[in-house]
Amino acid sequence: MDNPDSSSGANQSNEALFKRAGEVIPGGVNSPVRAFRSVGGTPYFVARASGAHVWDVEGNRYIDYVQSYGASILGHAHPVVVDAVQRAAAEGTTYGAPTEREVALAEALCERVAGCEMVRLVSSGTEAGMSVIRTARGFTGRSRVIKFAGCYHGHSDGLLAGGGTGMATLGLPDSAGVPASMVAETVVAPYNVVPEVGGDVACVIVEPVAANMGLVPAAPGFLEGLRAACDAAGALLVFDEVITGFRVGPGGASGLFGVRPDLWMFGKVIGGGLPLAAFGGRREVMEVLAPLGRVYQAGTLSGNPLATAAGLAVLSQLDDRAYAALTTTATALADGLRSAFDSLGVPVTVPQVGPLVGLFFGPDPVTNYDQARASCGTGEYAALFNRLLAHGVAFAPGPYEALFPSLAHTAEDIAATLSATLAAVTAP
Ligand SMILES: *Cc1c(COP(=O)(O)O)cnc(C)c1O
C-alpha cells in the first residue's frame, strides 16, 4: 500500500498484535465488530490517524470511512480538537466537581436542538440509552418500552432485543446473560411501521434514521405517525440521535424532519472522539432526575473536562458551511458508488441522508431489518471489504454499518475510493 510510514513501530505486525491481544482480551478486541469476524481476516491495528486517513502498525495507509463510527466528524486529530484537549489536560483531567465547560456544552446542545431544554452528560451512548429509558419510566410511571428491530441503542440489558450493528453482524437475536425478565417489558416492532401504542407504554424509542442495520431512512410519515401515536397514548417519544445528532444538520434529525420527540440521546459527534454522550429533553421530563426528582442517575466521569473540551471544539466547527461541505462529499461518494457498481452491472442500493451514506447489495431499496438482513446475508460485502482494504480503503468491518465521510475527506480521497471500488469489484 502507499505511504509506508517509518515512524509507526517497524517491528509490529497486525497478525502478531492480534495474537497477543487474544491472550488477554476476549476475541482480541474491546468491541466485537472490530474482530473482523463477519468479513474475515486480521484487523488492522491503528498506529495513528490524521484527517481522512489512518495508518496501521505495518505502515499501511487507509482512507477511513469508519471514523470511529461517526465520532470523528472533523476527521482524525483535527488541530482545534487536539489543542483543546491538550490545554484541558494540563488543567487536570477529572475533579468530581462541576465545571464551566459542562454548562457551555449543555447550552450548546440545547441551543441547537429545538425543544431540548435540558441535558445530562454521560460517557457513552449505552449509558444515555439506559438513562433515557429510566427517565421515561420515572416520568410516566409506566414500564413498557417499544423499540424497532434493527435499531441499536447501546448494550444495556433492557434494550438488547432485536438490535442491529454488532448483534446483527454476529447473528445473535439477543445476548446470553440477559435474563428474559430484563427484556420482558421491551416490545420489538418492525421499523417504518407505526406500532400500536397502549396505555402501558412509557416510551417509544427510535433511530430517526436507522444507521445500525446499514442505512435505512425513516419512510415518509413514520416519525410523524410515532409522534401522534405517543401523544394519543400519553407515552414519550425518544429519538436516539447518537449517530444523526449534529451530523445530519445542526438540529439533528428532529431539526431536519421537523418532528420533535420528548427525549433525545446524543453521542459520537458531541464527544469529538472522547467518551462523551448525553440525553436530554423537555424541562418537565428532565426534572424527574436526581437531585431534583426521584430518578437516580450518576457518573464519576460524567461531563469529563477533556471530553467537554473536545465536544465544544467540534461543535465550534460545525456551521452551515461545514454541513454543506459534508453533504457535498457524501453525495459525491454515494453518486460515485452507484455509477461504479452500475457500470459493472452489480445491483446495489446506496441510500443517503445528507452526510450519511449506506450500501446494500441487491436491487431493492431496504426499509426494515428483514430486508437489511436479506441483503447483508449474501457475503458480497465481505468480499468488497477485503478488496477495498487491499486497495487502501477502510469501510466498516461489517455490512450493517453506515459509511462516515468526514469534513477531512477531499475530492481526491473520494476519487481514489471510487477507483479502488472499481478495481475491487473487477478483481478476479
Ligand atoms: C453507537 C450507538 C449507540 C451506543 O453508543 P456507545 O457509545 O457505543 O455506547 C447508541 N445508539 C446508536 C444509534 C448508536 O449508533
XYZ file of C-alpha atoms and ligand atoms in Angstrom:
443
model
C 0.000 0.000 0.000
C 1.040 3.611 -0.424
C 2.751 5.927 2.015
C 4.614 3.439 4.139
C 5.264 5.117 7.427
C 8.611 4.520 9.045
C 7.645 6.105 12.369
C 4.969 3.612 13.334
C 6.815 0.795 15.014
C 8.802 -1.037 12.374
C 8.697 -4.395 14.146
C 4.955 -4.573 14.650
C 2.574 -6.683 12.622
C -1.207 -6.752 12.769
C -1.105 -10.529 12.946
C 1.277 -10.599 15.925
C -0.620 -7.902 17.791
C -3.947 -9.643 17.226
C -2.484 -12.858 18.569
C -1.064 -11.056 21.593
C -4.389 -9.276 22.155
C -6.290 -12.547 22.008
C -4.376 -13.792 25.041
C -5.610 -11.013 27.314
C -8.725 -9.506 25.670
C -11.696 -11.698 24.669
C -11.512 -12.034 20.888
C -8.595 -9.616 20.935
C -10.890 -6.567 20.819
C -12.843 -4.285 23.110
C -15.923 -4.137 20.866
C -16.932 -7.224 18.855
C -17.225 -5.823 15.308
C -13.529 -4.830 15.424
C -12.524 -8.501 15.347
C -13.436 -8.778 11.615
C -15.486 -11.941 12.244
C -18.093 -11.045 9.626
C -15.581 -10.070 6.935
C -12.736 -12.459 7.732
C -9.045 -11.712 8.047
C -6.977 -9.916 10.646
C -7.946 -6.486 11.955
C -5.545 -3.669 11.259
C -4.171 -2.173 14.460
C -4.107 1.587 14.146
C -0.840 3.348 14.934
C -2.044 6.874 14.187
C -4.544 8.840 12.172
C -4.846 12.256 10.598
C -7.793 13.766 8.747
C -9.373 11.203 6.428
C -6.576 8.665 6.914
C -5.465 6.009 9.380
C -2.123 4.215 9.362
C -1.790 0.737 10.779
C 1.197 -0.616 12.710
C 2.641 -2.034 9.469
C 2.673 1.407 7.871
C -0.296 0.830 5.559
C -2.448 3.892 4.951
C -6.224 3.675 4.574
C -8.819 6.221 3.519
C -11.036 5.794 6.565
C -14.837 5.635 6.378
C -15.177 4.221 9.903
C -14.113 7.427 11.659
C -14.957 5.756 14.979
C -18.470 5.076 13.696
C -19.088 8.746 13.237
C -17.428 10.131 16.342
C -14.780 11.909 14.270
C -16.875 14.201 12.088
C -13.979 16.617 11.507
C -11.644 13.773 10.594
C -8.911 12.426 12.843
C -6.666 14.584 15.016
C -8.215 17.890 13.954
C -5.886 20.624 15.264
C -8.702 22.502 17.024
C -9.667 19.356 18.949
C -6.087 18.340 19.700
C -5.313 21.795 21.017
C -8.463 21.920 23.178
C -7.751 18.504 24.697
C -4.077 19.273 25.341
C -4.901 22.520 27.075
C -7.660 20.892 29.125
C -5.407 18.011 30.165
C -2.846 20.404 31.586
C -5.531 21.740 33.925
C -6.466 18.346 35.320
C -8.420 15.502 33.800
C -11.279 14.985 36.253
C -12.377 16.626 39.502
C -15.661 15.218 40.780
C -16.979 18.764 40.876
C -18.839 20.792 38.253
C -17.022 22.865 35.627
C -17.937 25.733 33.330
C -17.331 23.682 30.190
C -20.139 21.274 31.149
C -22.512 24.207 31.294
C -21.231 25.570 27.980
C -21.643 22.205 26.269
C -25.158 21.717 27.661
C -26.028 25.217 26.439
C -24.549 24.473 23.018
C -26.625 21.295 22.686
C -29.881 22.901 23.848
C -29.298 25.947 21.629
C -29.035 23.821 18.522
C -31.799 21.285 19.112
C -35.231 22.886 19.207
C -37.317 21.553 22.093
C -34.390 20.087 24.004
C -34.377 22.245 27.120
C -32.106 20.315 29.474
C -29.441 17.671 29.031
C -27.401 15.470 31.243
C -23.926 14.441 30.132
C -22.804 10.823 30.370
C -19.849 8.866 28.996
C -21.311 6.575 26.331
C -24.337 6.120 24.130
C -25.131 2.954 26.059
C -25.354 4.968 29.252
C -27.531 7.558 27.529
C -29.898 4.786 26.389
C -30.084 3.167 29.785
C -30.725 6.502 31.486
C -33.247 7.806 28.976
C -35.407 4.713 29.495
C -35.241 5.089 33.270
C -36.195 8.755 32.903
C -39.171 7.937 30.674
C -40.328 5.253 33.094
C -39.872 7.527 36.083
C -41.805 10.337 34.442
C -44.716 8.260 33.183
C -44.866 5.692 35.969
C -45.158 3.039 33.246
C -42.709 0.288 32.360
C -43.249 -0.881 28.777
C -40.823 0.227 26.049
C -41.328 -0.121 22.312
C -38.215 -0.323 20.133
C -37.721 -1.228 16.492
C -35.995 -4.250 15.003
C -32.565 -3.335 13.654
C -32.261 -0.185 15.770
C -29.365 -0.173 18.226
C -29.465 1.870 21.409
C -26.374 0.562 23.185
C -25.941 -2.655 25.117
C -27.943 -2.120 28.308
C -29.953 -5.221 29.216
C -33.437 -3.884 28.544
C -32.501 -2.681 25.067
C -30.670 -5.824 23.954
C -33.542 -7.167 21.919
C -33.777 -7.003 18.147
C -30.692 -4.781 17.929
C -28.624 -4.004 14.855
C -24.864 -3.402 14.466
C -22.598 -5.976 16.160
C -25.522 -8.133 17.261
C -26.789 -8.218 13.698
C -23.302 -8.929 12.426
C -22.920 -11.821 14.837
C -26.373 -13.110 14.000
C -27.410 -13.039 17.643
C -31.061 -12.097 18.055
C -30.326 -11.382 21.666
C -27.476 -11.841 24.126
C -26.694 -14.538 26.618
C -26.503 -13.122 30.108
C -29.665 -11.073 29.701
C -32.454 -12.692 31.725
C -35.802 -12.870 29.970
C -37.177 -10.709 32.757
C -34.908 -7.835 31.689
C -36.480 -7.646 28.226
C -39.970 -8.673 29.289
C -41.099 -5.049 29.130
C -39.400 -4.435 25.762
C -41.559 -4.818 22.669
C -39.743 -5.080 19.330
C -41.686 -3.761 16.341
C -40.759 -3.633 12.642
C -39.084 -0.374 11.540
C -41.087 2.016 9.390
C -44.480 0.752 10.577
C -46.224 2.767 13.295
C -46.986 0.238 16.045
C -49.972 0.198 18.326
C -49.028 2.166 21.444
C -51.004 1.093 24.508
C -51.693 2.964 27.739
C -48.962 0.958 29.493
C -46.161 2.269 27.274
C -43.585 4.566 28.892
C -41.790 5.381 25.662
C -41.207 4.546 22.043
C -37.508 4.712 21.192
C -36.310 5.007 17.603
C -33.321 5.921 15.468
C -34.918 8.630 13.285
C -32.558 7.478 10.548
C -31.607 3.881 11.277
C -27.842 3.565 10.896
C -27.070 0.255 12.607
C -28.735 -2.057 10.074
C -26.976 -0.394 7.197
C -28.547 2.985 6.492
C -32.350 2.879 6.490
C -34.134 6.221 6.318
C -37.486 6.680 8.008
C -40.298 6.352 5.481
C -42.399 9.473 4.898
C -44.927 9.786 7.723
C -43.263 7.239 10.036
C -41.841 9.711 12.549
C -44.971 11.878 12.412
C -47.035 8.731 12.987
C -44.956 7.820 16.046
C -45.419 11.327 17.434
C -49.198 11.085 17.017
C -49.396 7.556 18.467
C -47.333 8.571 21.513
C -49.457 11.664 22.094
C -52.653 9.623 21.912
C -51.312 7.091 24.447
C -49.583 9.550 26.779
C -46.263 7.861 26.006
C -42.962 9.659 25.473
C -41.172 9.628 22.133
C -37.399 9.150 22.303
C -35.123 9.888 19.346
C -31.794 8.106 19.550
C -29.653 10.654 17.736
C -26.316 9.172 18.773
C -25.446 8.971 15.067
C -27.760 11.565 13.479
C -27.269 14.265 16.143
C -25.125 17.151 14.885
C -24.376 15.115 11.743
C -27.455 15.332 9.518
C -27.670 19.025 10.397
C -27.199 21.411 13.323
C -30.526 20.369 14.840
C -30.039 16.666 14.133
C -32.823 14.541 12.685
C -35.541 16.246 14.717
C -34.481 19.570 13.200
C -34.196 18.098 9.727
C -37.559 16.341 9.706
C -39.478 18.753 11.931
C -40.699 16.055 14.318
C -39.976 16.836 17.962
C -39.545 13.980 20.446
C -39.831 14.348 24.224
C -36.362 12.960 24.857
C -33.149 12.671 22.860
C -29.969 10.619 23.067
C -26.752 12.072 21.714
C -23.237 10.674 21.469
C -20.441 10.096 18.952
C -20.097 13.576 17.303
C -20.561 15.520 20.558
C -17.544 13.918 22.217
C -15.138 14.761 19.421
C -13.600 11.299 19.808
C -13.599 11.268 23.600
C -16.012 9.296 25.793
C -18.991 11.608 25.991
C -22.703 11.256 25.326
C -25.856 12.933 26.584
C -29.558 12.570 26.973
C -31.960 15.437 27.172
C -35.460 16.666 26.584
C -38.278 18.782 27.811
C -37.572 20.527 31.122
C -40.597 18.971 32.804
C -39.412 15.459 31.906
C -35.733 16.005 32.743
C -36.618 17.407 36.153
C -37.501 13.903 37.356
C -33.739 13.298 37.623
C -31.949 13.387 40.957
C -31.225 15.662 42.763
C -34.473 17.373 41.653
C -36.542 14.231 41.316
C -36.599 10.587 42.217
C -34.896 9.046 39.176
C -31.322 8.214 40.166
C -28.573 8.662 37.585
C -24.905 9.483 38.161
C -21.326 9.122 36.883
C -17.810 9.670 38.229
C -16.527 10.786 34.823
C -19.775 12.386 33.567
C -19.075 15.773 31.993
C -15.377 14.967 31.926
C -13.164 18.040 31.376
C -11.277 16.573 28.400
C -14.423 15.268 26.735
C -16.321 18.530 27.115
C -13.326 20.428 25.716
C -13.296 18.144 22.668
C -17.069 18.367 22.252
C -17.096 22.163 22.370
C -14.200 22.308 19.914
C -16.067 20.091 17.448
C -19.340 21.989 17.721
C -17.469 25.263 17.126
C -16.510 23.949 13.680
C -19.961 22.756 12.646
C -21.503 25.762 10.926
C -23.794 25.768 7.885
C -20.783 25.702 5.571
C -19.495 22.560 7.261
C -22.803 20.725 6.820
C -22.995 21.808 3.174
C -19.447 20.532 2.636
C -20.182 17.220 4.366
C -23.256 16.682 2.229
C -21.343 17.534 -0.952
C -18.698 14.938 -0.062
C -21.312 12.322 0.858
C -23.211 12.963 -2.376
C -20.049 12.555 -4.442
C -19.362 9.275 -2.658
C -22.944 7.980 -2.992
C -23.319 9.004 -6.661
C -19.876 7.629 -7.445
C -20.570 4.280 -5.758
C -23.877 3.990 -7.623
C -22.292 4.596 -11.020
C -19.275 2.392 -10.252
C -21.459 -0.615 -9.418
C -23.847 0.278 -12.217
C -21.068 0.292 -14.799
C -20.125 -3.203 -13.664
C -23.683 -4.499 -13.682
C -23.689 -5.176 -9.925
C -27.054 -4.226 -8.425
C -26.722 -2.155 -5.247
C -28.748 0.443 -3.416
C -26.867 3.366 -1.943
C -29.136 5.201 0.498
C -28.092 8.697 1.536
C -29.409 11.101 4.142
C -27.323 14.275 3.936
C -23.852 13.364 5.231
C -24.749 9.698 5.875
C -24.268 7.035 3.211
C -25.139 3.336 3.184
C -24.522 0.413 0.847
C -26.765 -2.587 0.274
C -26.192 -5.306 -2.279
C -29.272 -6.186 -4.309
C -31.663 -4.197 -6.463
C -34.360 -3.341 -3.943
C -34.494 -0.450 -1.500
C -34.223 -1.577 2.127
C -36.868 -0.283 4.524
C -36.615 -2.639 7.507
C -34.409 -5.136 9.331
C -35.667 -8.244 7.494
C -34.770 -6.708 4.162
C -31.446 -5.469 5.563
C -30.610 -8.982 6.734
C -31.506 -10.473 3.369
C -29.161 -8.021 1.665
C -26.350 -8.306 4.232
C -26.501 -12.092 4.385
C -25.148 -12.614 0.882
C -21.437 -12.358 1.692
C -20.870 -9.820 -1.069
C -19.960 -7.117 1.441
C -17.155 -9.205 2.949
C -15.548 -9.677 -0.460
C -15.789 -5.978 -1.249
C -14.482 -5.015 2.190
C -11.344 -7.123 1.896
C -10.523 -5.991 -1.618
C -11.051 -2.351 -0.701
C -8.767 -2.780 2.274
C -6.089 -4.185 -0.014
C -6.526 -1.038 -2.132
C -6.084 1.257 0.878
C -9.743 1.999 1.637
C -11.282 1.124 5.016
C -15.016 0.596 5.114
C -16.529 -0.711 8.360
C -15.751 -4.398 9.027
C -19.406 -5.405 8.907
C -22.258 -4.955 6.444
C -24.635 -3.373 8.954
C -22.680 -0.151 9.430
C -23.017 3.156 7.629
C -20.212 4.983 5.825
C -18.942 8.091 7.582
C -17.267 10.558 5.236
C -15.792 13.356 7.366
C -15.031 17.007 6.783
C -11.437 15.965 6.113
C -12.293 13.766 3.100
C -11.243 15.618 -0.045
C -12.424 15.222 -3.635
C -9.160 13.301 -4.228
C -9.999 10.887 -1.384
C -13.425 10.252 -2.910
C -11.945 9.783 -6.388
C -9.365 7.334 -5.002
C -12.130 5.481 -3.155
C -14.179 5.144 -6.327
C -11.292 3.861 -8.437
C -10.452 1.415 -5.648
C -14.082 0.272 -5.744
C -13.941 -0.317 -9.497
C -10.693 -2.237 -9.109
C -12.051 -4.192 -6.151
C -15.220 -5.285 -7.889
C -13.497 -6.224 -11.142
C -10.732 -8.175 -9.394
C -10.850 -11.864 -10.343
C -23.224 3.862 18.813
C -24.656 3.941 19.161
C -25.128 3.785 20.471
C -24.232 3.334 21.587
O -23.226 4.240 21.853
P -21.884 3.710 22.617
O -21.149 4.969 22.875
O -21.219 2.781 21.656
O -22.328 3.022 23.846
C -26.453 4.010 20.715
N -27.303 4.358 19.740
C -26.901 4.497 18.470
C -27.877 4.899 17.419
C -25.569 4.272 18.133
O -25.186 4.348 16.847
